mmCIF file with all atom_site columns, C-alpha atoms in Angstrom:
data_model
loop_
_atom_site.group_PDB
_atom_site.id
_atom_site.type_symbol
_atom_site.label_atom_id
_atom_site.label_alt_id
_atom_site.label_comp_id
_atom_site.label_asym_id
_atom_site.label_entity_id
_atom_site.label_seq_id
_atom_site.pdbx_PDB_ins_code
_atom_site.Cartn_x
_atom_site.Cartn_y
_atom_site.Cartn_z
_atom_site.occupancy
_atom_site.B_iso_or_equiv
_atom_site.pdbx_formal_charge
_atom_site.auth_seq_id
_atom_site.auth_comp_id
_atom_site.auth_asym_id
_atom_site.auth_atom_id
_atom_site.pdbx_PDB_model_num
ATOM 1   C CA . GLU S 1 1   ? 0.000   0.000  0.000   1.00 0.00 ? 186 GLU S CA 1
ATOM 2   C CA . VAL S 1 2   ? 1.336   3.402  -0.988  1.00 0.00 ? 187 VAL S CA 1
ATOM 3   C CA . GLN S 1 3   ? 1.824   5.707  1.976   1.00 0.00 ? 188 GLN S CA 1
ATOM 4   C CA . LEU S 1 4   ? 3.078   9.271  2.148   1.00 0.00 ? 189 LEU S CA 1
ATOM 5   C CA . VAL S 1 5   ? 3.492   10.771 5.605   1.00 0.00 ? 190 VAL S CA 1
ATOM 6   C CA . GLU S 1 6   ? 4.373   14.435 5.995   1.00 0.00 ? 191 GLU S CA 1
ATOM 7   C CA . SER S 1 7   ? 5.945   15.847 9.133   1.00 0.00 ? 192 SER S CA 1
ATOM 8   C CA . GLY S 1 8   ? 7.781   18.897 10.396  1.00 0.00 ? 193 GLY S CA 1
ATOM 9   C CA . GLY S 1 9   ? 5.005   21.470 10.340  1.00 0.00 ? 194 GLY S CA 1
ATOM 10  C CA . GLY S 1 10  ? 4.205   23.944 13.064  1.00 0.00 ? 195 GLY S CA 1
ATOM 11  C CA . LEU S 1 11  ? 4.055   27.575 14.061  1.00 0.00 ? 196 LEU S CA 1
ATOM 12  C CA . VAL S 1 12  ? 6.905   29.812 12.919  1.00 0.00 ? 197 VAL S CA 1
ATOM 13  C CA . GLN S 1 13  ? 7.428   33.552 12.982  1.00 0.00 ? 198 GLN S CA 1
ATOM 14  C CA . PRO S 1 14  ? 7.609   35.570 9.776   1.00 0.00 ? 199 PRO S CA 1
ATOM 15  C CA . GLY S 1 15  ? 11.129  35.379 8.403   1.00 0.00 ? 200 GLY S CA 1
ATOM 16  C CA . GLY S 1 16  ? 11.704  32.045 10.086  1.00 0.00 ? 201 GLY S CA 1
ATOM 17  C CA . SER S 1 17  ? 12.517  28.628 8.656   1.00 0.00 ? 202 SER S CA 1
ATOM 18  C CA . LEU S 1 18  ? 11.006  25.183 8.692   1.00 0.00 ? 203 LEU S CA 1
ATOM 19  C CA . LYS S 1 19  ? 11.884  21.895 7.032   1.00 0.00 ? 204 LYS S CA 1
ATOM 20  C CA . LEU S 1 20  ? 9.123   19.519 6.019   1.00 0.00 ? 205 LEU S CA 1
ATOM 21  C CA . SER S 1 21  ? 9.626   15.832 5.346   1.00 0.00 ? 206 SER S CA 1
ATOM 22  C CA . CYS S 1 22  ? 7.545   13.319 3.445   1.00 0.00 ? 207 CYS S CA 1
ATOM 23  C CA . ALA S 1 23  ? 8.289   9.676  4.183   1.00 0.00 ? 208 ALA S CA 1
ATOM 24  C CA . ALA S 1 24  ? 7.208   7.322  1.420   1.00 0.00 ? 209 ALA S CA 1
ATOM 25  C CA . SER S 1 25  ? 6.544   3.592  1.442   1.00 0.00 ? 210 SER S CA 1
ATOM 26  C CA . GLY S 1 26  ? 4.797   0.972  -0.631  1.00 0.00 ? 211 GLY S CA 1
ATOM 27  C CA . PHE S 1 27  ? 6.364   1.888  -3.974  1.00 0.00 ? 212 PHE S CA 1
ATOM 28  C CA . THR S 1 28  ? 9.777   2.404  -5.557  1.00 0.00 ? 213 THR S CA 1
ATOM 29  C CA . PHE S 1 29  ? 10.331  5.991  -4.463  1.00 0.00 ? 214 PHE S CA 1
ATOM 30  C CA . SER S 1 30  ? 13.374  6.571  -6.665  1.00 0.00 ? 215 SER S CA 1
ATOM 31  C CA . ASN S 1 31  ? 11.328  6.000  -9.836  1.00 0.00 ? 216 ASN S CA 1
ATOM 32  C CA . TYR S 1 32  ? 8.914   8.874  -9.326  1.00 0.00 ? 217 TYR S CA 1
ATOM 33  C CA . VAL S 1 33  ? 8.662   12.616 -9.694  1.00 0.00 ? 218 VAL S CA 1
ATOM 34  C CA . ILE S 1 34  ? 7.328   13.939 -6.380  1.00 0.00 ? 219 ILE S CA 1
ATOM 35  C CA . HIS S 1 35  ? 5.567   17.235 -5.719  1.00 0.00 ? 220 HIS S CA 1
ATOM 36  C CA . TRP S 1 36  ? 4.734   19.584 -2.878  1.00 0.00 ? 221 TRP S CA 1
ATOM 37  C CA . ILE S 1 37  ? 1.280   21.150 -3.088  1.00 0.00 ? 222 ILE S CA 1
ATOM 38  C CA . ARG S 1 38  ? -0.241  23.479 -0.525  1.00 0.00 ? 223 ARG S CA 1
ATOM 39  C CA . GLN S 1 39  ? -3.682  24.604 0.496   1.00 0.00 ? 224 GLN S CA 1
ATOM 40  C CA . ALA S 1 40  ? -4.237  27.743 2.527   1.00 0.00 ? 225 ALA S CA 1
ATOM 41  C CA . PRO S 1 41  ? -7.043  27.518 5.114   1.00 0.00 ? 226 PRO S CA 1
ATOM 42  C CA . THR S 1 42  ? -10.416 27.344 3.349   1.00 0.00 ? 227 THR S CA 1
ATOM 43  C CA . LYS S 1 43  ? -8.708  28.012 0.010   1.00 0.00 ? 228 LYS S CA 1
ATOM 44  C CA . GLY S 1 44  ? -7.836  26.060 -3.114  1.00 0.00 ? 229 GLY S CA 1
ATOM 45  C CA . LEU S 1 45  ? -4.833  24.012 -4.123  1.00 0.00 ? 230 LEU S CA 1
ATOM 46  C CA . GLU S 1 46  ? -1.521  25.504 -5.212  1.00 0.00 ? 231 GLU S CA 1
ATOM 47  C CA . TRP S 1 47  ? 1.425   23.640 -6.678  1.00 0.00 ? 232 TRP S CA 1
ATOM 48  C CA . VAL S 1 48  ? 4.650   24.567 -4.876  1.00 0.00 ? 233 VAL S CA 1
ATOM 49  C CA . ALA S 1 49  ? 7.564   22.525 -6.192  1.00 0.00 ? 234 ALA S CA 1
ATOM 50  C CA . SER S 1 50  ? 8.575   19.298 -7.907  1.00 0.00 ? 235 SER S CA 1
ATOM 51  C CA . ILE S 1 51  ? 11.669  17.130 -8.084  1.00 0.00 ? 236 ILE S CA 1
ATOM 52  C CA . SER S 1 52  ? 12.798  14.562 -10.642 1.00 0.00 ? 237 SER S CA 1
ATOM 53  C CA . PRO S 1 53  ? 13.369  10.918 -9.650  1.00 0.00 ? 238 PRO S CA 1
ATOM 54  C CA . SER S 1 54  ? 17.131  11.364 -9.339  1.00 0.00 ? 239 SER S CA 1
ATOM 55  C CA . GLY S 1 55  ? 16.831  14.746 -7.652  1.00 0.00 ? 240 GLY S CA 1
ATOM 56  C CA . GLY S 1 56  ? 18.855  16.319 -10.427 1.00 0.00 ? 241 GLY S CA 1
ATOM 57  C CA . SER S 1 57  ? 16.043  18.589 -11.603 1.00 0.00 ? 242 SER S CA 1
ATOM 58  C CA . THR S 1 58  ? 13.785  20.742 -9.509  1.00 0.00 ? 243 THR S CA 1
ATOM 59  C CA . TYR S 1 59  ? 10.967  23.138 -10.354 1.00 0.00 ? 244 TYR S CA 1
ATOM 60  C CA . SER S 1 60  ? 9.139   25.629 -8.179  1.00 0.00 ? 245 SER S CA 1
ATOM 61  C CA . ARG S 1 61  ? 6.660   28.413 -8.431  1.00 0.00 ? 246 ARG S CA 1
ATOM 62  C CA . ASP S 1 62  ? 7.983   31.939 -8.614  1.00 0.00 ? 247 ASP S CA 1
ATOM 63  C CA . SER S 1 63  ? 6.612   32.976 -5.234  1.00 0.00 ? 248 SER S CA 1
ATOM 64  C CA . VAL S 1 64  ? 8.825   30.456 -3.418  1.00 0.00 ? 249 VAL S CA 1
ATOM 65  C CA . LYS S 1 65  ? 11.930  30.562 -5.639  1.00 0.00 ? 250 LYS S CA 1
ATOM 66  C CA . GLY S 1 66  ? 14.970  31.515 -3.615  1.00 0.00 ? 251 GLY S CA 1
ATOM 67  C CA . ARG S 1 67  ? 13.147  30.718 -0.368  1.00 0.00 ? 252 ARG S CA 1
ATOM 68  C CA . PHE S 1 68  ? 12.072  27.064 -0.660  1.00 0.00 ? 253 PHE S CA 1
ATOM 69  C CA . THR S 1 69  ? 14.398  24.225 -1.597  1.00 0.00 ? 254 THR S CA 1
ATOM 70  C CA . ILE S 1 70  ? 13.005  20.846 -2.543  1.00 0.00 ? 255 ILE S CA 1
ATOM 71  C CA . SER S 1 71  ? 15.226  17.798 -2.176  1.00 0.00 ? 256 SER S CA 1
ATOM 72  C CA . ARG S 1 72  ? 15.012  14.054 -1.752  1.00 0.00 ? 257 ARG S CA 1
ATOM 73  C CA . ASP S 1 73  ? 16.960  11.191 -0.254  1.00 0.00 ? 258 ASP S CA 1
ATOM 74  C CA . ASN S 1 74  ? 16.204  8.088  -2.290  1.00 0.00 ? 259 ASN S CA 1
ATOM 75  C CA . THR S 1 75  ? 18.092  5.884  0.167   1.00 0.00 ? 260 THR S CA 1
ATOM 76  C CA . LYS S 1 76  ? 15.566  6.912  2.810   1.00 0.00 ? 261 LYS S CA 1
ATOM 77  C CA . SER S 1 77  ? 12.544  7.218  0.474   1.00 0.00 ? 262 SER S CA 1
ATOM 78  C CA . THR S 1 78  ? 12.027  10.689 1.828   1.00 0.00 ? 263 THR S CA 1
ATOM 79  C CA . LEU S 1 79  ? 11.169  14.034 0.241   1.00 0.00 ? 264 LEU S CA 1
ATOM 80  C CA . TYR S 1 80  ? 12.022  17.337 1.857   1.00 0.00 ? 265 TYR S CA 1
ATOM 81  C CA . VAL S 1 81  ? 11.331  21.005 1.473   1.00 0.00 ? 266 VAL S CA 1
ATOM 82  C CA . GLN S 1 82  ? 13.458  23.549 3.293   1.00 0.00 ? 267 GLN S CA 1
ATOM 83  C CA . MET S 1 83  ? 11.392  26.691 3.728   1.00 0.00 ? 268 MET S CA 1
ATOM 84  C CA . ASP S 1 84  ? 13.256  29.895 4.579   1.00 0.00 ? 269 ASP S CA 1
ATOM 85  C CA . SER S 1 85  ? 12.171  33.528 4.879   1.00 0.00 ? 270 SER S CA 1
ATOM 86  C CA . LEU S 1 86  ? 8.648   32.382 5.570   1.00 0.00 ? 271 LEU S CA 1
ATOM 87  C CA . ARG S 1 87  ? 5.779   34.806 5.037   1.00 0.00 ? 272 ARG S CA 1
ATOM 88  C CA . SER S 1 88  ? 2.225   34.887 6.323   1.00 0.00 ? 273 SER S CA 1
ATOM 89  C CA . GLU S 1 89  ? 1.033   33.908 2.848   1.00 0.00 ? 274 GLU S CA 1
ATOM 90  C CA . ASP S 1 90  ? 2.911   30.619 3.166   1.00 0.00 ? 275 ASP S CA 1
ATOM 91  C CA . THR S 1 91  ? 0.460   29.538 5.869   1.00 0.00 ? 276 THR S CA 1
ATOM 92  C CA . ALA S 1 92  ? -1.145  26.372 4.519   1.00 0.00 ? 277 ALA S CA 1
ATOM 93  C CA . THR S 1 93  ? -1.454  22.647 4.726   1.00 0.00 ? 278 THR S CA 1
ATOM 94  C CA . TYR S 1 94  ? 1.400   21.158 2.726   1.00 0.00 ? 279 TYR S CA 1
ATOM 95  C CA . TYR S 1 95  ? 0.914   17.890 0.884   1.00 0.00 ? 280 TYR S CA 1
ATOM 96  C CA . CYS S 1 96  ? 3.407   15.706 -0.884  1.00 0.00 ? 281 CYS S CA 1
ATOM 97  C CA . SER S 1 97  ? 2.155   13.838 -3.911  1.00 0.00 ? 282 SER S CA 1
ATOM 98  C CA . THR S 1 98  ? 3.449   11.327 -6.399  1.00 0.00 ? 283 THR S CA 1
ATOM 99  C CA . HIS S 1 99  ? 3.220   11.867 -10.125 1.00 0.00 ? 284 HIS S CA 1
ATOM 100 C CA . SER S 1 100 ? 1.630   9.417  -12.532 1.00 0.00 ? 285 SER S CA 1
ATOM 101 C CA . SER S 1 101 ? -0.577  9.391  -15.582 1.00 0.00 ? 286 SER S CA 1
ATOM 102 C CA . TYR S 1 102 ? -3.366  10.370 -13.185 1.00 0.00 ? 287 TYR S CA 1
ATOM 103 C CA . GLY S 1 103 ? -1.538  13.614 -12.510 1.00 0.00 ? 288 GLY S CA 1
ATOM 104 C CA . PHE S 1 104 ? -1.044  14.211 -8.800  1.00 0.00 ? 289 PHE S CA 1
ATOM 105 C CA . ASP S 1 105 ? -1.698  10.614 -7.836  1.00 0.00 ? 290 ASP S CA 1
ATOM 106 C CA . TYR S 1 106 ? -1.113  9.540  -4.233  1.00 0.00 ? 291 TYR S CA 1
ATOM 107 C CA . TRP S 1 107 ? -1.279  12.284 -1.585  1.00 0.00 ? 292 TRP S CA 1
ATOM 108 C CA . GLY S 1 108 ? -0.142  12.399 2.002   1.00 0.00 ? 293 GLY S CA 1
ATOM 109 C CA . GLN S 1 109 ? -2.438  13.495 4.806   1.00 0.00 ? 294 GLN S CA 1
ATOM 110 C CA . GLY S 1 110 ? -0.843  16.930 4.840   1.00 0.00 ? 295 GLY S CA 1
ATOM 111 C CA . VAL S 1 111 ? 1.029   18.932 7.441   1.00 0.00 ? 296 VAL S CA 1
ATOM 112 C CA . MET S 1 112 ? 0.051   22.361 8.676   1.00 0.00 ? 297 MET S CA 1
ATOM 113 C CA . VAL S 1 113 ? 2.443   25.302 8.540   1.00 0.00 ? 298 VAL S CA 1
ATOM 114 C CA . THR S 1 114 ? 1.407   28.512 10.278  1.00 0.00 ? 299 THR S CA 1
ATOM 115 C CA . VAL S 1 115 ? 3.468   31.656 9.811   1.00 0.00 ? 300 VAL S CA 1
ATOM 116 C CA . SER S 1 116 ? 2.486   34.191 12.428  1.00 0.00 ? 301 SER S CA 1
ATOM 117 C CA . SER S 1 117 ? 3.975   36.400 15.104  1.00 0.00 ? 302 SER S CA 1
ATOM 118 C CA . GLU R 2 1   ? 0.744   31.488 -15.951 1.00 0.00 ? 292 GLU R CA 1
ATOM 119 C CA . ILE R 2 2   ? -2.360  29.670 -17.132 1.00 0.00 ? 293 ILE R CA 1
ATOM 120 C CA . VAL R 2 3   ? -5.347  30.646 -15.039 1.00 0.00 ? 294 VAL R CA 1
ATOM 121 C CA . LEU R 2 4   ? -8.129  28.097 -14.660 1.00 0.00 ? 295 LEU R CA 1
ATOM 122 C CA . THR R 2 5   ? -11.561 29.481 -13.841 1.00 0.00 ? 296 THR R CA 1
ATOM 123 C CA . GLN R 2 6   ? -14.189 27.100 -12.544 1.00 0.00 ? 297 GLN R CA 1
ATOM 124 C CA . SER R 2 7   ? -17.914 27.703 -12.547 1.00 0.00 ? 298 SER R CA 1
ATOM 125 C CA . PRO R 2 8   ? -20.034 27.630 -10.653 1.00 0.00 ? 299 PRO R CA 1
ATOM 126 C CA . THR R 2 9   ? -18.154 28.171 -7.406  1.00 0.00 ? 300 THR R CA 1
ATOM 127 C CA . THR R 2 10  ? -20.884 26.360 -5.502  1.00 0.00 ? 301 THR R CA 1
ATOM 128 C CA . ILE R 2 11  ? -23.642 24.129 -6.769  1.00 0.00 ? 302 ILE R CA 1
ATOM 129 C CA . THR R 2 12  ? -26.418 22.334 -4.947  1.00 0.00 ? 303 THR R CA 1
ATOM 130 C CA . ALA R 2 13  ? -27.931 19.227 -6.476  1.00 0.00 ? 304 ALA R CA 1
ATOM 131 C CA . SER R 2 14  ? -30.511 16.647 -5.508  1.00 0.00 ? 305 SER R CA 1
ATOM 132 C CA . PRO R 2 15  ? -29.907 12.891 -5.800  1.00 0.00 ? 306 PRO R CA 1
ATOM 133 C CA . GLY R 2 16  ? -30.550 11.798 -9.362  1.00 0.00 ? 307 GLY R CA 1
ATOM 134 C CA . GLU R 2 17  ? -29.903 15.234 -10.811 1.00 0.00 ? 308 GLU R CA 1
ATOM 135 C CA . LYS R 2 18  ? -27.391 15.863 -13.591 1.00 0.00 ? 309 LYS R CA 1
ATOM 136 C CA . VAL R 2 19  ? -24.489 18.128 -12.615 1.00 0.00 ? 310 VAL R CA 1
ATOM 137 C CA . THR R 2 20  ? -21.965 19.914 -14.826 1.00 0.00 ? 311 THR R CA 1
ATOM 138 C CA . ILE R 2 21  ? -18.896 21.819 -13.659 1.00 0.00 ? 312 ILE R CA 1
ATOM 139 C CA . THR R 2 22  ? -16.968 23.961 -16.120 1.00 0.00 ? 313 THR R CA 1
ATOM 140 C CA . CYS R 2 23  ? -13.289 24.807 -16.192 1.00 0.00 ? 314 CYS R CA 1
ATOM 141 C CA . ARG R 2 24  ? -12.032 27.523 -18.532 1.00 0.00 ? 315 ARG R CA 1
ATOM 142 C CA . ALA R 2 25  ? -8.350  28.100 -19.217 1.00 0.00 ? 316 ALA R CA 1
ATOM 143 C CA . SER R 2 26  ? -6.779  31.474 -19.960 1.00 0.00 ? 317 SER R CA 1
ATOM 144 C CA . SER R 2 27  ? -4.750  29.809 -22.738 1.00 0.00 ? 318 SER R CA 1
ATOM 145 C CA . SER R 2 28  ? -5.239  26.626 -24.698 1.00 0.00 ? 319 SER R CA 1
ATOM 146 C CA . ILE R 2 29  ? -4.225  23.500 -22.807 1.00 0.00 ? 320 ILE R CA 1
ATOM 147 C CA . ASN R 2 30  ? -3.815  19.946 -24.008 1.00 0.00 ? 321 ASN R CA 1
ATOM 148 C CA . TYR R 2 31  ? -5.680  18.119 -21.252 1.00 0.00 ? 322 TYR R CA 1
ATOM 149 C CA . VAL R 2 32  ? -7.386  18.844 -17.993 1.00 0.00 ? 323 VAL R CA 1
ATOM 150 C CA . TYR R 2 33  ? -7.231  16.820 -14.796 1.00 0.00 ? 324 TYR R CA 1
ATOM 151 C CA . TRP R 2 34  ? -9.860  16.758 -12.072 1.00 0.00 ? 325 TRP R CA 1
ATOM 152 C CA . TYR R 2 35  ? -9.502  16.026 -8.350  1.00 0.00 ? 326 TYR R CA 1
ATOM 153 C CA . GLN R 2 36  ? -12.106 15.378 -5.695  1.00 0.00 ? 327 GLN R CA 1
ATOM 154 C CA . GLN R 2 37  ? -11.620 16.587 -2.146  1.00 0.00 ? 328 GLN R CA 1
ATOM 155 C CA . LYS R 2 38  ? -13.910 15.954 0.798   1.00 0.00 ? 329 LYS R CA 1
ATOM 156 C CA . PRO R 2 39  ? -13.738 17.973 4.040   1.00 0.00 ? 330 PRO R CA 1
ATOM 157 C CA . GLY R 2 40  ? -10.748 17.054 6.170   1.00 0.00 ? 331 GLY R CA 1
ATOM 158 C CA . ALA R 2 41  ? -9.333  14.735 3.524   1.00 0.00 ? 332 ALA R CA 1
ATOM 159 C CA . SER R 2 42  ? -6.593  14.934 0.931   1.00 0.00 ? 333 SER R CA 1
ATOM 160 C CA . PRO R 2 43  ? -7.529  15.367 -2.719  1.00 0.00 ? 334 PRO R CA 1
ATOM 161 C CA . LYS R 2 44  ? -7.921  12.317 -4.908  1.00 0.00 ? 335 LYS R CA 1
ATOM 162 C CA . PRO R 2 45  ? -7.304  12.032 -8.647  1.00 0.00 ? 336 PRO R CA 1
ATOM 163 C CA . TRP R 2 46  ? -10.672 11.763 -10.320 1.00 0.00 ? 337 TRP R CA 1
ATOM 164 C CA . ILE R 2 47  ? -10.447 12.326 -14.084 1.00 0.00 ? 338 ILE R CA 1
ATOM 165 C CA . TYR R 2 48  ? -7.226  12.430 -16.111 1.00 0.00 ? 339 TYR R CA 1
ATOM 166 C CA . ASP R 2 49  ? -6.379  13.254 -19.702 1.00 0.00 ? 340 ASP R CA 1
ATOM 167 C CA . THR R 2 50  ? -9.654  15.208 -19.864 1.00 0.00 ? 341 THR R CA 1
ATOM 168 C CA . SER R 2 51  ? -11.976 12.225 -20.059 1.00 0.00 ? 342 SER R CA 1
ATOM 169 C CA . LYS R 2 52  ? -10.432 9.128  -18.452 1.00 0.00 ? 343 LYS R CA 1
ATOM 170 C CA . LEU R 2 53  ? -11.720 8.024  -15.057 1.00 0.00 ? 344 LEU R CA 1
ATOM 171 C CA . ALA R 2 54  ? -9.183  7.281  -12.345 1.00 0.00 ? 345 ALA R CA 1
ATOM 172 C CA . SER R 2 55  ? -9.337  3.901  -10.684 1.00 0.00 ? 346 SER R CA 1
ATOM 173 C CA . GLY R 2 56  ? -12.469 3.411  -8.632  1.00 0.00 ? 347 GLY R CA 1
ATOM 174 C CA . VAL R 2 57  ? -14.336 6.438  -9.984  1.00 0.00 ? 348 VAL R CA 1
ATOM 175 C CA . PRO R 2 58  ? -17.952 5.574  -10.781 1.00 0.00 ? 349 PRO R CA 1
ATOM 176 C CA . ASN R 2 59  ? -18.929 5.682  -14.440 1.00 0.00 ? 350 ASN R CA 1
ATOM 177 C CA . ARG R 2 60  ? -21.669 8.226  -13.734 1.00 0.00 ? 351 ARG R CA 1
ATOM 178 C CA . PHE R 2 61  ? -18.776 10.703 -13.957 1.00 0.00 ? 352 PHE R CA 1
ATOM 179 C CA . SER R 2 62  ? -17.479 11.898 -17.283 1.00 0.00 ? 353 SER R CA 1
ATOM 180 C CA . GLY R 2 63  ? -15.141 14.555 -18.568 1.00 0.00 ? 354 GLY R CA 1
ATOM 181 C CA . SER R 2 64  ? -14.906 16.386 -21.859 1.00 0.00 ? 355 SER R CA 1
ATOM 182 C CA . GLY R 2 65  ? -13.536 19.448 -23.559 1.00 0.00 ? 356 GLY R CA 1
ATOM 183 C CA . SER R 2 66  ? -10.650 20.823 -25.538 1.00 0.00 ? 357 SER R CA 1
ATOM 184 C CA . GLY R 2 67  ? -8.652  23.991 -26.003 1.00 0.00 ? 358 GLY R CA 1
ATOM 185 C CA . THR R 2 68  ? -9.749  26.385 -23.291 1.00 0.00 ? 359 THR R CA 1
ATOM 186 C CA . SER R 2 69  ? -13.066 24.862 -22.239 1.00 0.00 ? 360 SER R CA 1
ATOM 187 C CA . TYR R 2 70  ? -13.515 21.689 -20.211 1.00 0.00 ? 361 TYR R CA 1
ATOM 188 C CA . SER R 2 71  ? -16.213 20.138 -18.082 1.00 0.00 ? 362 SER R CA 1
ATOM 189 C CA . LEU R 2 72  ? -16.895 17.443 -15.534 1.00 0.00 ? 363 LEU R CA 1
ATOM 190 C CA . THR R 2 73  ? -20.358 15.923 -15.573 1.00 0.00 ? 364 THR R CA 1
ATOM 191 C CA . ILE R 2 74  ? -22.150 13.697 -13.110 1.00 0.00 ? 365 ILE R CA 1
ATOM 192 C CA . ASN R 2 75  ? -24.951 11.898 -14.929 1.00 0.00 ? 366 ASN R CA 1
ATOM 193 C CA . THR R 2 76  ? -27.015 11.235 -11.816 1.00 0.00 ? 367 THR R CA 1
ATOM 194 C CA . MET R 2 77  ? -25.953 12.856 -8.555  1.00 0.00 ? 368 MET R CA 1
ATOM 195 C CA . GLU R 2 78  ? -25.450 10.561 -5.574  1.00 0.00 ? 369 GLU R CA 1
ATOM 196 C CA . THR R 2 79  ? -24.966 11.443 -1.914  1.00 0.00 ? 370 THR R CA 1
ATOM 197 C CA . GLU R 2 80  ? -21.314 10.398 -1.918  1.00 0.00 ? 371 GLU R CA 1
ATOM 198 C CA . ASP R 2 81  ? -20.526 12.835 -4.739  1.00 0.00 ? 372 ASP R CA 1
ATOM 199 C CA . ALA R 2 82  ? -20.850 15.853 -2.449  1.00 0.00 ? 373 ALA R CA 1
ATOM 200 C CA . ALA R 2 83  ? -17.317 17.280 -2.393  1.00 0.00 ? 374 ALA R CA 1
ATOM 201 C CA . THR R 2 84  ? -15.138 19.997 -3.858  1.00 0.00 ? 375 THR R CA 1
ATOM 202 C CA . TYR R 2 85  ? -13.812 19.395 -7.358  1.00 0.00 ? 376 TYR R CA 1
ATOM 203 C CA . TYR R 2 86  ? -10.693 21.041 -8.752  1.00 0.00 ? 377 TYR R CA 1
ATOM 204 C CA . CYS R 2 87  ? -9.485  21.158 -12.328 1.00 0.00 ? 378 CYS R CA 1
ATOM 205 C CA . GLN R 2 88  ? -5.747  21.318 -13.059 1.00 0.00 ? 379 GLN R CA 1
ATOM 206 C CA . GLN R 2 89  ? -3.420  21.676 -16.030 1.00 0.00 ? 380 GLN R CA 1
ATOM 207 C CA . TRP R 2 90  ? -0.003  20.239 -16.910 1.00 0.00 ? 381 TRP R CA 1
ATOM 208 C CA . SER R 2 91  ? 0.486   22.151 -20.163 1.00 0.00 ? 382 SER R CA 1
ATOM 209 C CA . SER R 2 92  ? 2.868   24.738 -18.749 1.00 0.00 ? 383 SER R CA 1
ATOM 210 C CA . THR R 2 93  ? 4.530   25.626 -15.489 1.00 0.00 ? 384 THR R CA 1
ATOM 211 C CA . PRO R 2 94  ? 3.531   26.685 -12.996 1.00 0.00 ? 385 PRO R CA 1
ATOM 212 C CA . TRP R 2 95  ? 1.094   23.792 -12.842 1.00 0.00 ? 386 TRP R CA 1
ATOM 213 C CA . THR R 2 96  ? -2.152  25.449 -11.838 1.00 0.00 ? 387 THR R CA 1
ATOM 214 C CA . PHE R 2 97  ? -5.474  24.504 -10.325 1.00 0.00 ? 388 PHE R CA 1
ATOM 215 C CA . GLY R 2 98  ? -8.884  26.031 -10.687 1.00 0.00 ? 389 GLY R CA 1
ATOM 216 C CA . GLY R 2 99  ? -10.401 27.663 -7.644  1.00 0.00 ? 390 GLY R CA 1
ATOM 217 C CA . GLY R 2 100 ? -12.638 24.684 -6.966  1.00 0.00 ? 391 GLY R CA 1
ATOM 218 C CA . THR R 2 101 ? -16.350 23.954 -7.201  1.00 0.00 ? 392 THR R CA 1
ATOM 219 C CA . GLN R 2 102 ? -18.116 22.930 -4.040  1.00 0.00 ? 393 GLN R CA 1
ATOM 220 C CA . LEU R 2 103 ? -20.874 20.445 -4.836  1.00 0.00 ? 394 LEU R CA 1
ATOM 221 C CA . GLU R 2 104 ? -23.463 20.233 -2.093  1.00 0.00 ? 395 GLU R CA 1
ATOM 222 C CA . LEU R 2 105 ? -26.352 17.877 -1.608  1.00 0.00 ? 396 LEU R CA 1
ATOM 223 C CA . LYS R 2 106 ? -29.839 19.369 -1.644  1.00 0.00 ? 397 LYS R CA 1
#
């Protein structure tokens, strides 16, 4: 059974940093593009960043470029996102998701990040 | 950035009723993808490549469209279909979602 479990969320002050993790199991992690997607409270979905199977290529939306760094450790089947210079508008539930022909296929349960003083 | 605009934002339907949700793109896209999300749960893939049903999706759902106009249709609304539906495009980065359509049961 495919499982994605996010962790590392919490309350952080504006300008602060946080590192989220997404532990994967039930599939060959190193074969898949993986994404971070976020959802602000009561709002819609927003793609944040993606990483290739090897980790050699990464993509992110403009609003997080230079602040968020996506990475992966295929030996640990774990995805990360290092979030620096956090802003109030980064407050959201963050999901990791696998990529397949279905699009964003399997999703984790999400982890909440709150940026507030 | 390709903007996806869904309409209506909210729709209320009775069991057995036909429901159609529209997704319009600001530029032509090749395919649209749809996701279903219920309160407190993560989204699920629902329709891919515009018209193909993801695994386990009932065949009362269908998808269609091309270019800048796409739709998701439920032939006969059932209680379990109450949820928020999002369209999404892979044609160009940033990958974008529509604002969502909340489908409520009457």
